[in-house]
Coordinates of C-alpha atoms and ligand atoms in Angstrom, one line a residue:
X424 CA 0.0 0.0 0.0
X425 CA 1.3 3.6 -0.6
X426 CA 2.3 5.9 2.4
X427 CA 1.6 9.7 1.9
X428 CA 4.1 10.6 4.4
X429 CA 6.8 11.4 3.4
X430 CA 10.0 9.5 3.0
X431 CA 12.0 11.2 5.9
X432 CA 9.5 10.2 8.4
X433 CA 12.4 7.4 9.7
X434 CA 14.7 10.4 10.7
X435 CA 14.7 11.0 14.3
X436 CA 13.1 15.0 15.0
X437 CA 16.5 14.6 17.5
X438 CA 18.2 14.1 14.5
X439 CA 16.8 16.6 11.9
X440 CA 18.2 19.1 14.7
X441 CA 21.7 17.7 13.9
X442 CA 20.9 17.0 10.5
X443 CA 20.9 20.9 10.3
X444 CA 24.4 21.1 11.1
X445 CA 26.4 17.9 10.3
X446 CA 24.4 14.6 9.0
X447 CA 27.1 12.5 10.8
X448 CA 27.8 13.8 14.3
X449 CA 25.6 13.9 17.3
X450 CA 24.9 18.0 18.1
X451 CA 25.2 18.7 21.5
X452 CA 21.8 18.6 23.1
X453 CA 22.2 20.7 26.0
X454 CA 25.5 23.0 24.8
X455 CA 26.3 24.2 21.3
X456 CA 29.0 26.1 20.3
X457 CA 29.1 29.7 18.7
X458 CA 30.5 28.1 16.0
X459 CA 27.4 25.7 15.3
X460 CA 24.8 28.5 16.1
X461 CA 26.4 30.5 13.5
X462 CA 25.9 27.8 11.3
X463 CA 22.4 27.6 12.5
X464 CA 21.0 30.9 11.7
X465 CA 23.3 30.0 8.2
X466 CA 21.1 26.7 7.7
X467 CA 23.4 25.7 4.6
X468 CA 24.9 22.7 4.4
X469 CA 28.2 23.4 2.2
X470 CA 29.1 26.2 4.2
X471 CA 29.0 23.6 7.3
X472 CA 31.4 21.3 5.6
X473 CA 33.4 23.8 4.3
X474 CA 34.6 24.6 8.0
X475 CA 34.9 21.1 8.9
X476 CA 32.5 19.3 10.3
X477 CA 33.3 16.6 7.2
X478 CA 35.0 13.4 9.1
X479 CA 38.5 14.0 7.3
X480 CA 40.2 16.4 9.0
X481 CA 40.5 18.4 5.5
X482 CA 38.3 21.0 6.1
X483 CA 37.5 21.5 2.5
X484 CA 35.9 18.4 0.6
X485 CA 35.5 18.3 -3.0
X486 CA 31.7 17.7 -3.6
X487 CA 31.8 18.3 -7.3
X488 CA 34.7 15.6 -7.7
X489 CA 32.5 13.2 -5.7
X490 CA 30.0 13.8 -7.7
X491 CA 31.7 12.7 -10.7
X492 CA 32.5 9.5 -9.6
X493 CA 30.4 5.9 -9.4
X494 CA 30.1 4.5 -5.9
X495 CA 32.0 1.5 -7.1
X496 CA 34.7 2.6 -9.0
X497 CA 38.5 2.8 -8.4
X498 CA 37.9 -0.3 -6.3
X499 CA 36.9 1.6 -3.2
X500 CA 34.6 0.1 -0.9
X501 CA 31.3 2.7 -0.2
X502 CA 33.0 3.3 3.0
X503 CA 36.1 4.4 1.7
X504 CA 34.2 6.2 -1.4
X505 CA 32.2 8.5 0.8
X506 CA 34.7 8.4 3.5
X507 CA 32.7 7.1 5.9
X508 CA 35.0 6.4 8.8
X509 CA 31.5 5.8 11.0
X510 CA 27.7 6.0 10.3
X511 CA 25.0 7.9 11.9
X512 CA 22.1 5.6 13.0
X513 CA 20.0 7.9 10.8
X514 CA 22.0 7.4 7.4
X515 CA 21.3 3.4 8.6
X516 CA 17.7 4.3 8.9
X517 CA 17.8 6.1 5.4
X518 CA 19.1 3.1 4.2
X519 CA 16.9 0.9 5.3
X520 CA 13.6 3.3 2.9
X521 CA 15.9 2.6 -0.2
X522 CA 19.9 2.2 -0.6
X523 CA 20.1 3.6 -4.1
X524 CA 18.0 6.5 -2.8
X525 CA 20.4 6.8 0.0
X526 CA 23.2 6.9 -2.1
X527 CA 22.1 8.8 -5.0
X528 CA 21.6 11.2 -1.7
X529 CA 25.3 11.0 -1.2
X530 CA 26.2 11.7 -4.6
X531 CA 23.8 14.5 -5.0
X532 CA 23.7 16.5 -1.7
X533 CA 21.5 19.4 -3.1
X534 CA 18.9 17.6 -4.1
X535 CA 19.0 16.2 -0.4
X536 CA 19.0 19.0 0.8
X537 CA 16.3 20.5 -1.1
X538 CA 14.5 17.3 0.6
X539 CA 15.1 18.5 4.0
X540 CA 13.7 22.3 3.0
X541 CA 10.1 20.3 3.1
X542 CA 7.5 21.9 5.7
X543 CA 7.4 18.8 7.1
X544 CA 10.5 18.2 8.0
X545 CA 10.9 22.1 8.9
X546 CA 7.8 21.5 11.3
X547 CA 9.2 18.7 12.8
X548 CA 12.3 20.4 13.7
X549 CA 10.6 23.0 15.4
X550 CA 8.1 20.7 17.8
X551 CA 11.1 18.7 18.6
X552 CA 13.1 22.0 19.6
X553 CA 10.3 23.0 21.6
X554 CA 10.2 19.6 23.6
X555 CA 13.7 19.5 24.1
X556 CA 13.4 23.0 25.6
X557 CA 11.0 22.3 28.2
X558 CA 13.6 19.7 29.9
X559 CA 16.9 21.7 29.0
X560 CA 18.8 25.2 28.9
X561 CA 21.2 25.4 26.0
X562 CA 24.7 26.8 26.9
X563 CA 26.7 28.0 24.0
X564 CA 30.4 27.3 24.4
X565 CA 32.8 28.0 22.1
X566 CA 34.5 25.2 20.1
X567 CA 37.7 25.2 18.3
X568 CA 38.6 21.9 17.7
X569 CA 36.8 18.7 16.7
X570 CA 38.0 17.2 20.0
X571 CA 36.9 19.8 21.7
X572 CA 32.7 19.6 20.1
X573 CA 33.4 15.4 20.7
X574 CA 34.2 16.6 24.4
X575 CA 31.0 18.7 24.7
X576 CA 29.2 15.7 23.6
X577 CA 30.6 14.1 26.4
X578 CA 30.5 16.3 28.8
X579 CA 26.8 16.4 27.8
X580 CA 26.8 12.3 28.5
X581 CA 28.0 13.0 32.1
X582 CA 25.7 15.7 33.2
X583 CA 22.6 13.2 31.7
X584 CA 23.5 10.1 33.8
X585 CA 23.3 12.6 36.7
X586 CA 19.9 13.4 36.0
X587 CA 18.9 9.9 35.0
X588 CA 20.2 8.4 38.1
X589 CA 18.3 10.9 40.0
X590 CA 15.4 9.7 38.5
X591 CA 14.7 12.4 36.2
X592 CA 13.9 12.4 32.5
X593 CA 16.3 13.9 29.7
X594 CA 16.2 14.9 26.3
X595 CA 19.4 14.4 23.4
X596 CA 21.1 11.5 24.8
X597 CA 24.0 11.4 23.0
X598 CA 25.3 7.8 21.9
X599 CA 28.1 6.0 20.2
X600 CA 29.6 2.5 20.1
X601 CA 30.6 -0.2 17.5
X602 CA 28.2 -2.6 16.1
X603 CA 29.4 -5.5 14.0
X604 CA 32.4 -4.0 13.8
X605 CA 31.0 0.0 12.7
X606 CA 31.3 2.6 14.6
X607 CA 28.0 4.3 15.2
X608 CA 26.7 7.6 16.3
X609 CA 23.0 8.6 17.1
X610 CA 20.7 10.9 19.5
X611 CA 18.5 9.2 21.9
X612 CA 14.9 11.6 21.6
X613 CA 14.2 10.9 25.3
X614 CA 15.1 8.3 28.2
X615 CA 12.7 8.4 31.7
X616 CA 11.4 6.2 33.8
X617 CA 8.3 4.4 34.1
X618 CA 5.9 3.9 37.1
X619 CA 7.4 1.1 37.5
X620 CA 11.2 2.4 37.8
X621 CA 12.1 0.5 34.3
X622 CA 14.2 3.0 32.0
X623 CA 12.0 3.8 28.6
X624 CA 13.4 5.0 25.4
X625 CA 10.9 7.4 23.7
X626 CA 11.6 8.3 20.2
X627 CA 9.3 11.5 19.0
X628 CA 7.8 11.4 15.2
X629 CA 5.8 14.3 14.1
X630 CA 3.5 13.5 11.3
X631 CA 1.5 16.2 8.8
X632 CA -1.1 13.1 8.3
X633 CA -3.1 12.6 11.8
X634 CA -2.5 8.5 11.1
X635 CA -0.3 6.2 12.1
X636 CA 2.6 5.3 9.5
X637 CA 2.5 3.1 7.2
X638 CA 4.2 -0.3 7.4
X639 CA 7.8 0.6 5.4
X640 CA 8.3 4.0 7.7
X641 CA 7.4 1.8 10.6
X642 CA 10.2 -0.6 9.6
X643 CA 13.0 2.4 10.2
X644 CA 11.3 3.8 13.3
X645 CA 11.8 0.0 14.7
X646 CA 15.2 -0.3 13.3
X647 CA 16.4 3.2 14.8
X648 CA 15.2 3.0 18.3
X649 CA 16.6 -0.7 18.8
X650 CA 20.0 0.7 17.3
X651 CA 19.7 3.1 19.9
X652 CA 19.0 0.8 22.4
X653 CA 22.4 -1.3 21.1
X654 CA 24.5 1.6 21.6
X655 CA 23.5 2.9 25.1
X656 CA 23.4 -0.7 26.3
X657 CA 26.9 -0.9 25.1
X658 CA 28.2 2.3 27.0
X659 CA 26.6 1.4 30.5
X660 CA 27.5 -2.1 29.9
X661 CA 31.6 -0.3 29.5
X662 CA 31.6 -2.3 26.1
X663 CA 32.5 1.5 24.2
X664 CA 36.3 1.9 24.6
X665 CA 38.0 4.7 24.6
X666 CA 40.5 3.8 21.6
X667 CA 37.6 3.0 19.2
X668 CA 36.2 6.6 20.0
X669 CA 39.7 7.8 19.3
X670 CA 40.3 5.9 16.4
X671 CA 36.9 5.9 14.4
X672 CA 36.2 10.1 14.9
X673 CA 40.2 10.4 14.4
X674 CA 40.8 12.3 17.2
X675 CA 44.0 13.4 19.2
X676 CA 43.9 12.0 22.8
X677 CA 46.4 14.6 23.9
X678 CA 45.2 17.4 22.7
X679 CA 44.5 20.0 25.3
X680 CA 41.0 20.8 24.9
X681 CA 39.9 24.9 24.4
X682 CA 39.5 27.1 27.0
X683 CA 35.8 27.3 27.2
X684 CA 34.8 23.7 27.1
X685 CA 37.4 23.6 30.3
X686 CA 35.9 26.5 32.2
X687 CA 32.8 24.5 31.5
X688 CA 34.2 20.9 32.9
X689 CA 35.6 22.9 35.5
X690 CA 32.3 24.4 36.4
X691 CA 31.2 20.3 36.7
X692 CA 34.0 19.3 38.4
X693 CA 35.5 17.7 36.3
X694 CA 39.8 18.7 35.8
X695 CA 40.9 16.5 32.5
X696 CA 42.5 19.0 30.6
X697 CA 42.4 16.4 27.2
X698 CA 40.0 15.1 25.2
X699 CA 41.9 11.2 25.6
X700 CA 41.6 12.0 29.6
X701 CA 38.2 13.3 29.4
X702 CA 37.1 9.8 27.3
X703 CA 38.3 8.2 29.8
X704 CA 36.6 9.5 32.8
X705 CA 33.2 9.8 30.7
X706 CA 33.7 5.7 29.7
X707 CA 34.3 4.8 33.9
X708 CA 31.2 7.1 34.7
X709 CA 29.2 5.1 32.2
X710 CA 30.1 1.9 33.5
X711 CA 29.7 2.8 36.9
X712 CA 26.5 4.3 36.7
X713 CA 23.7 3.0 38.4
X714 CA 21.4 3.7 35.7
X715 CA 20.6 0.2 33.7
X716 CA 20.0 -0.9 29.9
X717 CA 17.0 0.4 28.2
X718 CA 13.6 -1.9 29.2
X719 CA 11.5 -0.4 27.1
X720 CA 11.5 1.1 23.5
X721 CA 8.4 3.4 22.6
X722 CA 7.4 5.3 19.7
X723 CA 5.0 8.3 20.1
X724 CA 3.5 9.9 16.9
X725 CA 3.0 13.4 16.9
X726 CA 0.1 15.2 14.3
X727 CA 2.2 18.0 13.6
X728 CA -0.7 20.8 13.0
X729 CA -2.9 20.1 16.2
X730 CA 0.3 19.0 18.2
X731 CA -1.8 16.1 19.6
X732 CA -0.3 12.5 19.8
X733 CA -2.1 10.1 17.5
X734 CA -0.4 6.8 19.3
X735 CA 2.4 5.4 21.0
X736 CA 3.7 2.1 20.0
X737 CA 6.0 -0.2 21.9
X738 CA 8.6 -2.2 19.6
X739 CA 10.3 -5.2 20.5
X740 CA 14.0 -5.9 20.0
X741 CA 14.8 -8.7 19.3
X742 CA 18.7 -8.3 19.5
X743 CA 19.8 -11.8 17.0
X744 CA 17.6 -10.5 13.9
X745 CA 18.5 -6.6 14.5
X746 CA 22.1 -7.4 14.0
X747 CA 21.7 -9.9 11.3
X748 CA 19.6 -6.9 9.7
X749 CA 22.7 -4.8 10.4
X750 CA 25.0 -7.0 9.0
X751 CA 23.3 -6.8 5.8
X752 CA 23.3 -3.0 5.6
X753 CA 26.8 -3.3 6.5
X754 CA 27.7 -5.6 3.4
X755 CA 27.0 -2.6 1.2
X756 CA 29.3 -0.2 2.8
X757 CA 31.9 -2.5 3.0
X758 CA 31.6 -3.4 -0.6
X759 CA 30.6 -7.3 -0.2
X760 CA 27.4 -6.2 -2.7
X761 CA 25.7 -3.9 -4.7
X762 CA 23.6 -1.2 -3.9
X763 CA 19.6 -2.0 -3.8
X764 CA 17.1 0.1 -4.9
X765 CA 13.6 -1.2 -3.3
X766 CA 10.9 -4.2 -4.1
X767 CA 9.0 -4.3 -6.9
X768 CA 6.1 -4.5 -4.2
X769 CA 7.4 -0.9 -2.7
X770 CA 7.5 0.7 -6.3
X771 CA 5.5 3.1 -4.9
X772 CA 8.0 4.6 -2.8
X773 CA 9.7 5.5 -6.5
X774 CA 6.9 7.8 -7.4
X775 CA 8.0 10.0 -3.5
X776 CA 11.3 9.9 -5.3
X777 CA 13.5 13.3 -5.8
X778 CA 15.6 10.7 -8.0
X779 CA 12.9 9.0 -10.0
X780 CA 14.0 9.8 -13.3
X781 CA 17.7 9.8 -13.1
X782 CA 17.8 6.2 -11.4
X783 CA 17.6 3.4 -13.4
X784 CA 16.0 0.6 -10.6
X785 CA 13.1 2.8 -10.1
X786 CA 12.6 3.0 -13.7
X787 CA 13.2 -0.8 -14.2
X788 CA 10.9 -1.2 -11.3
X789 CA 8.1 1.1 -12.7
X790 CA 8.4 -1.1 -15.7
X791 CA 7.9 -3.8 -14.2
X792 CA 5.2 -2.8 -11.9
X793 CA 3.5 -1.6 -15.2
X794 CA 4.1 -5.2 -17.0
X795 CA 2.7 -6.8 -13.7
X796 CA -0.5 -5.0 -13.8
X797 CA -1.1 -5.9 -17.2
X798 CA -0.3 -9.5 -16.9
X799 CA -3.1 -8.9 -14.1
X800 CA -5.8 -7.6 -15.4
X801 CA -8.6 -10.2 -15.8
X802 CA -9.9 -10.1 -19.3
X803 CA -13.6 -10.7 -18.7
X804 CA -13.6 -7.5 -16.5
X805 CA -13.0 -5.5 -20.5
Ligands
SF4_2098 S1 13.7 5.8 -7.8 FE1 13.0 4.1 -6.4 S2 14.7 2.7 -6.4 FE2 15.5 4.6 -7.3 S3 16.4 5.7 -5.5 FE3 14.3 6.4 -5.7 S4 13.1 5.0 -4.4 FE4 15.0 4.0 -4.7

């Protein structure tokens, strides 16, 4: 059945506030730097990359030259072709609509962006600011380094479990961790606790249609929140170590972090002067903590225009078919198969397409959806 939504319904409102500044790293929920709300008021993607928030340390990428290339040639694996040193849970999540979408997305960032200009999205981005208001202030601190956003990021982590293990309920949860062997990153919408002292994942979707989503958006809004649930499982559980962090965001443990996002450790407590001894503090606190996995993963869906929630919905992780699910995703990036674009029984989703008529599955598939419904039409209906 077709969905009206539209097809960036999967991406986490958490997420569409980072997607805003960098479509790879988690944006500090509670502190952002000068530097990022410049780029905020700015809203333009290029200008973002263009000072470095790209995971090479080369501040300037050649988008132009990227876009010249095929994903597969040269022998590079997708990972090494869109230098993807890690993954965002939402770029998994946008994989999982349609790859070729996803990477024709990669190849052609304007017309993904133009995507993310859509009201909806726009709307959602602005409920979800709103929510995440009500719980916290934002601080703006003044970044100069990638180390030194990474160590607001964690910083953030550490003031979080605080809350959490008081009970209390926060919004932004930054998380990271390897899965099958990727290194992820995400935003956690919202963790509290229920009546029954059980920690609850809540991921916000805001929706233009007052209905529930259809079955394929549902499938990424599972596949999200139990990645979450993976990866902050994984830092209370003290399976995150601080060398994969290191090694996967390609940062420098020794290097002393800026002066602000010191004054602000300080003002915590806290007296690492590096981002290597900061990682390591952050990684005992997690394991230490008192707060436990996630229990419970729940959905709530949002109608954007009356703000009223149409449903919640509790999904189920099962943790041996989420991974093997992963592991398939993963095969693409690390070039053990092609790209897919989607069933001929989700043709549909061709027709939401920005890159119907420049991709050649979707028109194969349109094709052969046409051929199908001829071969089905009975002739005695004529
Ligand atoms: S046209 Fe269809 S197959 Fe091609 S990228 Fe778009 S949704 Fe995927």
């Amino acid at each position: 059945m077709e969905e009206k939504a539209n097809t960036w319904g999967y991406v986490s409102d958490a997420e569409m506030l980072g997607i805003r500044l960098n479509d790879e790293h988690c944006v500090p929920p509670l502190i952002k730097t000068q530097k990022e709300k410049h780029l905020e008021s700015s809203d333009d993607r290029f200008k973002r990359r263009a000072i470095g928030y790209w995971p090479d340390t080369s501040p300037t990428v050649n988008i132009r030259s990227l876009n010249r290339r095929h994903p597969t040639e040269e022998g590079l694996t997708p990972q090494n072709r869109f230098r993807r040193w890690h993954l965002s849970v939402t770029l998994l999540c946008e994989q999982s609509w349609c790859e070729m979408k996803m990477v024709l997305g990669l190849l052609k960032p304007l017309v993904k962006q133009n995507e993310m200009k859509n009201p909806e999205v726009k709307a959602g981005t602005t409920i979800h600011l709103k929510r995440q208001l009500e719980v916290h202030d934002i601080v703006p601190i003044q970044a100069h380094t990638r180390e030194d956003r990474e160590a607001i990021k964690l910083l953030n982590v550490m003031s979080m479990m605080s809350l959490l293990e008081e009970g209390q309920c926060v919004r932004e949860f930054p998380v990271l961790g390897v899965l099958e062997g990727m290194f992820f990153l995400g935003v956690i919408d919202e963790l509290s606790y229920s009546t029954e002292g059980e920690l609850v994942l809540s991921e916000l979707k805001t929706r233009k249609e007052n209905s529930l989503p259809g079955k394929a958006q549902a499938k990424g809004h599972d596949l999200q929140v139990g990645l979450y649930k993976l990866l902050f499982d994984g830092m209370v559980n003290g399976t995150v170590k601080r060398s994969d962090i290191i090694r996967h965001l390609k940062l420098q443990p020794k290097r002393v972090l800026g002066t602000a996002v010191l004054n602000h450790a300080g003002s915590m407590g806290i007296e690492e002067a590096t981002f290597g001894g900061l990682a390591d503090l952050v990684l005992k606190r997690l394991s230490s903590s008192k707060v436990g996995t996630i229990q419970h993963l729940k959905l709530e869906y949002i109608h954007q225009d009356s703000g009223t929630t149409i449903d919640r919905r509790y999904v189920r992780c099962e943790e041996d078919v989420l991974r093997g699910e992963l592991r398939d995703y993963l095969a693409f990036w690390r070039g053990q198969r092609e790209p897919r674009g989607v069933d001929i029984e989700e043709a549909w989703k061709c027709r939401l397409c920005p890159f119907q008529q420049s991709c050649q599955w979707g028109k194969d598939s349109a094709a052969a959806g046409a051929a199908e419904a001829c071969v089905n039409v009975d002739p005695d209906s004529k």
